[in-house]
Amino acid sequence: MKILAIDTSCDETAAAVTEGRKVLSNVIYSQVLVHKSWGGVVPSLAKRAHEERIDYVVSEAVRKAFRVENFSPSELASLKEEAQTSTRIQNFQHFFSQIDVIAVTQGPGLAIALEVGIQKAKELAEKYKKPLIAVNHMEGHIYSSFVQNSKGNPSYDFEFPYLALLVSGSHTELVLFKDHISYEVIGKSVDDAGGEAIDKAARMIGFGYPGGPTLERLALDVKNKDFYKFPRPMSHSGDLNFSFSGLKTSFFYYIRKLSEEEKNKNLKELASSYQEAVFDCLIIKTEKAMKQTGIKKLVVGGGVIANKRLRNLLRALVKKYNGSVLFPPYPYLTGDNAAMIGVAAHFKAEKKMYMQDLSTLDRIPRLSL
Ligand code: KG4
Ligand code: ZN
């Protein structure tokens, strides 16, 4: 079953064609340059950029998916035969007939940005009479560790249950991933998300959006040491929730006391200490969740998981408990992309979770994950 998936939840216009866990094509048109100087994603600019790019991104994804190398010899032979009798082979419409299902990110995300993808998916589903599947963006991030390339790598299979740690620019969650499309959120941030907390701190010391990669580089230069010991909010709360706003405030007051010269001289130390504090909060609650649930198999997802320091801390954590951790296998899978949406949709299709009434897609309550 071939799925065309679309994600416009934030600042990437993304489309992919997937089959099972395999990605036949993946197109991401990043808006990073549009938002960089604003220190964060500006919703109205995101909406306009999605509108300008969505048709191009979708048609590229469909075109790339049907490159010859993605076909078996027998499929190719029949396509060639068809091509000889028809000029339609170059035609988007012709390729589109090979798509079985359309999947789209329904939320969470920026409402006016999501809307662009949802409208496009509805339009295509109606025009080409394809069933439509709504996917939760965080559900996509959970499945990102199981996405395979077109050759089926990596080949590891599911071994439920998992504990999923999701850390993106808008969400920080601990989720029990019990079985396909079966989740329970057991912890989440009560204020800022991990990525958001990092982006805001980067902005406070003069860097643009996204702040994560910048802080990672600065911190690496001082070997990820913790110089200032900023607070780890809620680390002793009995629950599995996170909080980053106290840490952000404490960072703000600390740098306010510094002269411009002092701040610039200590940028690396500030970045490293702050990053350590954020990651420590993540590790403390993940460890608590492992102890509480007895689950030692982690799967992680979201933009912040690109960070090598965080990956090493997670590896050290599971080693302590003889557990394991799965990371998104290819770099593009940590950030936002539609391939993970297509793979999550595949498992929803197996459960026949199709949208019955397309007109309700943008009105039904966003799944809470
Ligand atoms: O998942 P994502 O691409 O978008 C959302 O769904 O929000 O996550 C974006 C977040 C941003 O906050 C960005 O600063 C952070 O991921 N990020 C990183 C790194 N790369 C991206 N954070 C830490 N280290 C990185 N290398
Ligand atoms: Zn995301």
Short mmCIF file of C-alpha atoms and ligand atoms in Angstrom, two decimals:
data_model
loop_
_atom_site.label_atom_id
_atom_site.label_comp_id
_atom_site.label_asym_id
_atom_site.label_seq_id
_atom_site.Cartn_x
_atom_site.Cartn_y
_atom_site.Cartn_z
CA MET A 1 0.00 0.00 0.00
CA LYS A 2 1.54 3.32 -1.10
CA ILE A 3 0.80 6.33 1.08
CA LEU A 4 1.28 9.97 0.20
CA ALA A 5 1.87 11.82 3.47
CA ILE A 6 1.86 15.56 4.11
CA ASP A 7 3.07 17.52 7.15
CA THR A 8 2.83 21.31 7.48
CA SER A 9 2.63 21.46 11.27
CA CYS A 10 5.37 24.01 11.82
CA ASP A 11 8.19 25.39 9.68
CA GLU A 12 8.85 22.60 7.18
CA THR A 13 6.66 21.96 4.15
CA ALA A 14 6.98 18.19 3.88
CA ALA A 15 5.61 15.38 1.71
CA ALA A 16 6.66 11.77 1.31
CA VAL A 17 5.54 8.56 -0.34
CA THR A 18 5.90 5.50 1.87
CA GLU A 19 5.08 1.83 1.57
CA GLY A 20 4.87 -0.04 4.87
CA ARG A 21 7.90 1.26 6.77
CA LYS A 22 9.82 2.05 3.59
CA VAL A 23 10.30 5.56 2.27
CA LEU A 24 10.05 5.77 -1.52
CA SER A 25 10.50 9.53 -1.57
CA ASN A 26 10.85 12.31 0.93
CA VAL A 27 10.77 16.05 0.23
CA ILE A 28 11.29 18.73 2.86
CA TYR A 29 11.26 22.43 2.03
CA SER A 30 12.65 24.11 5.11
CA GLN A 31 11.57 27.58 6.19
CA VAL A 32 14.51 28.08 8.54
CA LEU A 33 15.74 31.11 6.60
CA VAL A 34 12.28 32.68 6.70
CA HIS A 35 12.15 32.59 10.51
CA LYS A 36 15.81 32.77 11.51
CA SER A 37 16.03 36.47 12.29
CA TRP A 38 12.77 36.44 14.28
CA GLY A 39 14.15 34.05 16.92
CA GLY A 40 11.26 31.63 16.43
CA VAL A 41 8.59 30.53 13.99
CA VAL A 42 6.22 33.34 12.91
CA PRO A 43 2.84 31.68 12.17
CA SER A 44 1.69 34.07 9.43
CA LEU A 45 5.00 33.74 7.57
CA ALA A 46 4.86 29.96 7.97
CA LYS A 47 1.36 29.81 6.49
CA ARG A 48 2.33 31.88 3.47
CA ALA A 49 5.49 29.83 2.84
CA HIS A 50 3.50 26.56 3.09
CA GLU A 51 0.93 27.87 0.62
CA GLU A 52 3.62 28.88 -1.83
CA ARG A 53 5.45 25.56 -1.64
CA ILE A 54 2.90 22.81 -0.99
CA ASP A 55 2.09 21.99 -4.63
CA TYR A 56 5.74 21.79 -5.58
CA VAL A 57 6.63 19.63 -2.55
CA VAL A 58 3.74 17.19 -3.13
CA SER A 59 4.42 16.81 -6.84
CA GLU A 60 8.16 16.31 -6.23
CA ALA A 61 7.41 13.59 -3.66
CA VAL A 62 5.10 11.78 -6.08
CA ARG A 63 7.50 12.17 -9.01
CA LYS A 64 10.52 10.95 -7.02
CA ALA A 65 8.64 7.97 -5.60
CA PHE A 66 8.03 6.62 -9.04
CA ARG A 67 11.62 6.69 -10.22
CA VAL A 68 12.50 3.43 -11.89
CA GLU A 69 14.65 2.13 -9.02
CA ASN A 70 11.64 2.01 -6.77
CA PHE A 71 9.89 -0.60 -8.91
CA SER A 72 10.27 -4.32 -9.07
CA PRO A 73 11.21 -5.65 -12.55
CA SER A 74 7.66 -6.86 -13.19
CA GLU A 75 6.07 -3.58 -12.09
CA LEU A 76 8.54 -1.72 -14.25
CA ALA A 77 7.79 -3.87 -17.27
CA SER A 78 4.08 -3.19 -17.01
CA LEU A 79 4.69 0.52 -16.49
CA LYS A 80 6.92 0.65 -19.56
CA GLU A 81 4.31 -1.15 -21.58
CA GLU A 82 1.77 1.40 -20.46
CA ALA A 83 4.17 4.21 -21.25
CA GLN A 84 4.50 3.04 -24.80
CA THR A 85 0.80 3.29 -25.34
CA SER A 86 0.40 6.49 -23.43
CA THR A 87 2.17 9.78 -22.95
CA ARG A 88 0.85 9.95 -19.42
CA ILE A 89 4.02 8.52 -17.88
CA GLN A 90 5.39 12.02 -17.22
CA ASN A 91 2.12 13.05 -15.78
CA PHE A 92 1.47 13.67 -12.11
CA GLN A 93 -2.05 12.37 -12.47
CA HIS A 94 -0.83 9.10 -13.87
CA PHE A 95 1.59 8.61 -10.99
CA PHE A 96 -1.06 9.65 -8.56
CA SER A 97 -3.21 6.72 -9.57
CA GLN A 98 -0.56 4.49 -7.96
CA ILE A 99 -1.13 6.10 -4.55
CA ASP A 100 -3.54 4.15 -2.34
CA VAL A 101 -3.99 6.41 0.67
CA ILE A 102 -3.39 10.04 1.62
CA ALA A 103 -2.19 10.84 5.14
CA VAL A 104 -1.92 14.23 6.76
CA THR A 105 -0.77 15.67 10.06
CA GLN A 106 -3.86 16.87 11.80
CA GLY A 107 -2.16 18.36 14.88
CA PRO A 108 -0.66 19.45 17.16
CA GLY A 109 1.10 22.36 15.55
CA LEU A 110 0.44 25.89 14.36
CA ALA A 111 -3.25 25.92 13.42
CA ILE A 112 -2.87 28.14 10.36
CA ALA A 113 0.11 26.14 9.13
CA LEU A 114 -1.60 22.76 9.65
CA GLU A 115 -4.57 24.05 7.73
CA VAL A 116 -2.53 24.32 4.51
CA GLY A 117 -1.59 20.62 4.58
CA ILE A 118 -5.06 19.53 5.63
CA GLN A 119 -6.70 21.47 2.80
CA LYS A 120 -4.28 20.03 0.25
CA ALA A 121 -4.83 16.48 1.52
CA LYS A 122 -8.59 16.88 1.40
CA GLU A 123 -8.45 18.35 -2.09
CA LEU A 124 -6.32 15.44 -3.37
CA ALA A 125 -8.41 12.80 -1.58
CA GLU A 126 -11.60 14.19 -3.10
CA LYS A 127 -10.18 14.71 -6.58
CA TYR A 128 -8.52 11.30 -6.86
CA LYS A 129 -11.03 9.40 -4.68
CA LYS A 130 -8.47 8.17 -2.15
CA PRO A 131 -9.09 7.37 1.51
CA LEU A 132 -7.60 9.78 4.00
CA ILE A 133 -5.88 9.13 7.34
CA ALA A 134 -5.29 11.81 10.00
CA VAL A 135 -2.06 11.44 11.94
CA ASN A 136 -0.97 13.06 15.17
CA HIS A 137 2.39 14.81 14.71
CA MET A 138 3.82 13.31 17.93
CA GLU A 139 2.66 9.88 16.81
CA GLY A 140 4.84 10.48 13.76
CA HIS A 141 7.83 11.34 15.95
CA ILE A 142 7.29 8.07 17.88
CA TYR A 143 7.32 6.05 14.65
CA SER A 144 10.36 7.95 13.29
CA SER A 145 12.74 5.39 14.83
CA PHE A 146 11.09 2.65 12.76
CA VAL A 147 11.21 4.39 9.39
CA GLN A 148 13.23 2.46 6.80
CA ASN A 149 14.93 3.54 3.59
CA SER A 150 13.66 2.20 0.27
CA LYS A 151 15.78 -0.94 0.73
CA GLY A 152 14.18 -1.77 4.09
CA ASN A 153 17.03 -0.67 6.37
CA PRO A 154 17.29 -0.69 9.32
CA SER A 155 15.55 -4.03 9.58
CA TYR A 156 14.90 -4.31 13.34
CA ASP A 157 11.33 -5.17 14.23
CA PHE A 158 8.97 -3.83 16.90
CA GLU A 159 9.34 -5.25 20.43
CA PHE A 160 6.52 -3.72 22.44
CA PRO A 161 6.19 -2.15 24.92
CA TYR A 162 8.47 0.90 24.64
CA LEU A 163 8.89 4.03 26.64
CA ALA A 164 8.96 6.96 24.20
CA LEU A 165 10.70 10.23 25.00
CA LEU A 166 9.68 12.99 22.61
CA VAL A 167 11.46 16.33 22.67
CA SER A 168 10.60 18.85 19.99
CA GLY A 169 10.23 22.60 19.66
CA SER A 170 6.68 22.49 20.94
CA HIS A 171 6.34 19.29 23.00
CA THR A 172 8.16 17.30 25.63
CA GLU A 173 6.44 14.05 26.48
CA LEU A 174 6.98 10.62 27.96
CA VAL A 175 4.65 8.14 26.31
CA LEU A 176 3.96 4.45 26.91
CA PHE A 177 4.03 2.97 23.42
CA LYS A 178 2.10 -0.20 24.19
CA ASP A 179 1.37 -1.53 20.74
CA HIS A 180 0.69 -0.14 17.27
CA ILE A 181 -1.33 3.06 17.57
CA SER A 182 -1.77 2.47 21.28
CA TYR A 183 -0.27 5.12 23.52
CA GLU A 184 -0.56 6.56 27.00
CA VAL A 185 1.01 9.91 27.85
CA ILE A 186 2.57 9.49 31.29
CA GLY A 187 4.48 12.75 31.53
CA LYS A 188 4.70 16.08 29.73
CA SER A 189 5.97 19.60 30.11
CA VAL A 190 3.71 21.83 32.15
CA ASP A 191 5.14 24.93 30.43
CA ASP A 192 7.83 25.31 27.74
CA ALA A 193 8.95 22.37 25.62
CA GLY A 194 12.59 21.30 25.77
CA GLY A 195 13.37 22.66 22.29
CA GLU A 196 11.54 25.89 23.03
CA ALA A 197 13.52 26.38 26.26
CA ILE A 198 16.73 25.88 24.29
CA ASP A 199 15.67 28.26 21.50
CA LYS A 200 14.74 30.97 24.01
CA ALA A 201 18.05 30.74 25.85
CA ALA A 202 19.96 30.88 22.55
CA ARG A 203 18.03 34.01 21.69
CA MET A 204 18.90 35.56 25.07
CA ILE A 205 22.59 35.22 24.28
CA GLY A 206 22.21 36.61 20.80
CA PHE A 207 21.63 33.64 18.48
CA GLY A 208 18.89 33.07 15.90
CA TYR A 209 16.40 30.25 15.44
CA PRO A 210 16.82 27.32 15.81
CA GLY A 211 19.04 27.60 18.87
CA GLY A 212 19.58 23.87 19.44
CA PRO A 213 22.41 23.24 16.95
CA THR A 214 24.16 26.47 18.05
CA LEU A 215 24.12 25.58 21.75
CA GLU A 216 25.28 22.06 20.91
CA ARG A 217 28.35 23.43 19.07
CA LEU A 218 29.21 25.93 21.81
CA ALA A 219 28.82 23.30 24.54
CA LEU A 220 30.99 20.81 22.72
CA ASP A 221 33.89 23.30 22.74
CA VAL A 222 33.91 23.18 26.56
CA LYS A 223 33.24 19.43 26.66
CA ASN A 224 29.63 19.79 27.83
CA LYS A 225 30.70 20.80 31.33
CA ASP A 226 28.24 22.22 33.82
CA PHE A 227 29.83 25.48 35.08
CA TYR A 228 26.90 27.34 36.61
CA LYS A 229 24.61 24.59 37.92
CA PHE A 230 21.33 26.17 36.85
CA PRO A 231 18.24 24.65 38.54
CA ARG A 232 16.57 21.42 37.42
CA PRO A 233 12.91 22.32 37.99
CA MET A 234 10.49 19.61 39.16
CA SER A 235 13.21 16.99 39.39
CA HIS A 236 11.91 16.00 42.81
CA SER A 237 8.21 16.18 41.99
CA GLY A 238 6.61 12.79 42.41
CA ASP A 239 5.25 12.74 38.85
CA LEU A 240 6.79 12.37 35.42
CA ASN A 241 6.11 15.93 34.24
CA PHE A 242 8.72 18.43 33.10
CA SER A 243 9.05 22.15 33.60
CA PHE A 244 11.56 24.47 31.96
CA SER A 245 10.26 27.99 32.62
CA GLY A 246 12.02 28.30 36.02
CA LEU A 247 15.28 27.29 34.41
CA LYS A 248 14.78 29.84 31.65
CA THR A 249 14.05 32.58 34.21
CA SER A 250 17.07 31.67 36.27
CA PHE A 251 19.22 31.84 33.11
CA PHE A 252 17.70 35.20 32.23
CA TYR A 253 18.49 36.70 35.67
CA TYR A 254 21.98 35.27 35.62
CA ILE A 255 22.93 36.79 32.26
CA ARG A 256 21.25 40.09 33.16
CA LYS A 257 23.87 40.56 35.87
CA LEU A 258 26.69 40.15 33.35
CA SER A 259 28.16 42.95 31.28
CA GLU A 260 28.08 42.49 27.50
CA GLU A 261 31.81 41.73 27.62
CA GLU A 262 31.46 39.12 30.40
CA LYS A 263 28.56 37.50 28.57
CA ASN A 264 30.48 37.27 25.31
CA LYS A 265 33.55 35.89 27.07
CA ASN A 266 31.48 33.12 28.67
CA LEU A 267 29.13 32.17 25.85
CA LYS A 268 30.35 28.58 25.67
CA GLU A 269 30.17 28.07 29.43
CA LEU A 270 26.66 29.55 29.52
CA ALA A 271 25.46 27.43 26.59
CA SER A 272 26.96 24.26 27.99
CA SER A 273 25.59 24.74 31.51
CA TYR A 274 22.12 25.54 30.22
CA GLN A 275 22.08 22.58 27.85
CA GLU A 276 23.23 20.29 30.67
CA ALA A 277 20.38 21.53 32.88
CA VAL A 278 17.75 20.89 30.18
CA PHE A 279 19.12 17.43 29.40
CA ASP A 280 19.46 16.53 33.05
CA CYS A 281 15.74 17.25 33.53
CA LEU A 282 14.98 14.92 30.59
CA ILE A 283 17.21 12.15 31.91
CA ILE A 284 15.93 12.39 35.51
CA LYS A 285 12.30 11.92 34.44
CA THR A 286 13.07 9.28 31.83
CA GLU A 287 14.93 7.27 34.47
CA LYS A 288 12.02 7.70 36.87
CA ALA A 289 9.63 6.47 34.15
CA MET A 290 11.83 3.44 33.48
CA LYS A 291 11.78 2.57 37.18
CA GLN A 292 8.03 3.15 37.54
CA THR A 293 7.00 1.17 34.47
CA GLY A 294 9.78 -1.42 34.47
CA ILE A 295 10.20 -0.75 30.71
CA LYS A 296 13.85 -0.56 29.71
CA LYS A 297 13.43 -0.17 25.97
CA LEU A 298 13.42 3.47 24.93
CA VAL A 299 12.44 5.03 21.64
CA VAL A 300 13.13 8.72 21.19
CA GLY A 301 12.03 11.35 18.70
CA GLY A 302 11.77 15.06 17.97
CA GLY A 303 14.16 17.76 16.80
CA VAL A 304 16.19 17.93 20.03
CA ILE A 305 17.10 14.24 19.70
CA ALA A 306 19.51 15.30 16.94
CA ASN A 307 21.79 16.44 19.77
CA LYS A 308 24.77 14.10 20.22
CA ARG A 309 25.24 14.98 23.88
CA LEU A 310 21.63 14.02 24.61
CA ARG A 311 22.04 10.78 22.67
CA ASN A 312 25.11 9.90 24.72
CA LEU A 313 23.31 10.64 27.97
CA LEU A 314 20.43 8.39 26.89
CA ARG A 315 22.85 5.62 25.90
CA ALA A 316 24.49 5.85 29.32
CA LEU A 317 21.08 5.75 31.01
CA VAL A 318 19.89 2.56 29.31
CA LYS A 319 23.26 0.92 29.84
CA LYS A 320 22.81 1.38 33.59
CA TYR A 321 19.62 -0.70 33.39
CA ASN A 322 20.71 -3.15 30.73
CA GLY A 323 18.13 -1.62 28.42
CA SER A 324 18.21 -0.29 24.86
CA VAL A 325 17.43 2.90 23.01
CA LEU A 326 16.30 3.42 19.42
CA PHE A 327 17.05 6.70 17.65
CA PRO A 328 15.63 7.89 14.33
CA PRO A 329 18.01 6.09 11.94
CA TYR A 330 18.57 8.93 9.43
CA PRO A 331 19.28 12.59 10.26
CA TYR A 332 16.24 13.96 8.42
CA LEU A 333 13.99 11.89 10.70
CA THR A 334 14.77 13.88 13.86
CA GLY A 335 13.30 17.10 12.52
CA ASP A 336 9.87 17.45 11.01
CA ASN A 337 9.20 15.31 7.95
CA ALA A 338 6.30 13.53 6.29
CA ALA A 339 7.98 10.09 6.03
CA MET A 340 7.27 9.44 9.73
CA ILE A 341 3.66 10.51 9.15
CA GLY A 342 3.34 8.03 6.28
CA VAL A 343 4.75 5.18 8.39
CA ALA A 344 2.42 5.95 11.32
CA ALA A 345 -0.45 6.10 8.80
CA HIS A 346 0.47 2.63 7.53
CA PHE A 347 -0.25 1.16 10.97
CA LYS A 348 -3.47 3.18 11.18
CA ALA A 349 -4.49 1.84 7.77
CA GLU A 350 -3.95 -1.70 9.06
CA LYS A 351 -6.52 -0.86 11.72
CA LYS A 352 -8.79 0.75 9.13
CA MET A 353 -8.60 4.12 10.85
CA TYR A 354 -9.77 6.13 7.83
CA MET A 355 -11.50 9.48 8.01
CA GLN A 356 -15.17 8.86 7.29
CA ASP A 357 -16.16 12.43 6.66
CA LEU A 358 -13.50 14.70 5.19
CA SER A 359 -15.37 17.85 6.11
CA THR A 360 -14.76 17.17 9.80
CA LEU A 361 -10.99 16.78 9.50
CA ASP A 362 -10.15 20.30 10.57
CA ARG A 363 -12.85 20.39 13.22
CA ILE A 364 -12.48 17.18 15.19
CA PRO A 365 -10.59 17.66 18.44
CA ARG A 366 -6.84 17.24 18.07
CA LEU A 367 -5.71 13.91 19.47
CA SER A 368 -4.03 14.49 22.80
CA LEU A 369 -0.59 12.98 22.61
O1 KG4 B 1 10.63 18.31 15.99
P1 KG4 B 1 11.08 19.65 15.51
O2 KG4 B 1 11.86 19.72 14.23
O3 KG4 B 1 9.87 20.61 15.36
C1 KG4 B 1 8.73 20.57 16.19
O4 KG4 B 1 7.89 19.66 15.99
O5 KG4 B 1 8.68 21.44 17.08
O6 KG4 B 1 11.95 20.30 16.69
C2 KG4 B 1 12.53 21.58 16.55
C3 KG4 B 1 13.39 21.83 17.79
C4 KG4 B 1 13.90 23.26 17.89
O7 KG4 B 1 13.63 23.72 19.18
C5 KG4 B 1 15.40 23.12 17.66
O8 KG4 B 1 16.20 24.10 18.33
C6 KG4 B 1 15.66 21.74 18.21
O9 KG4 B 1 14.55 20.98 17.78
N1 KG4 B 1 16.91 21.16 17.73
C7 KG4 B 1 17.95 20.83 18.52
C8 KG4 B 1 18.98 20.37 17.66
N2 KG4 B 1 18.52 20.41 16.38
C9 KG4 B 1 17.24 20.89 16.43
N3 KG4 B 1 18.11 20.91 19.85
C10 KG4 B 1 19.28 20.52 20.37
N4 KG4 B 1 20.32 20.08 19.62
C11 KG4 B 1 20.22 19.99 18.27
N5 KG4 B 1 21.25 19.55 17.55
ZN ZN B 2 8.03 17.85 15.24
#
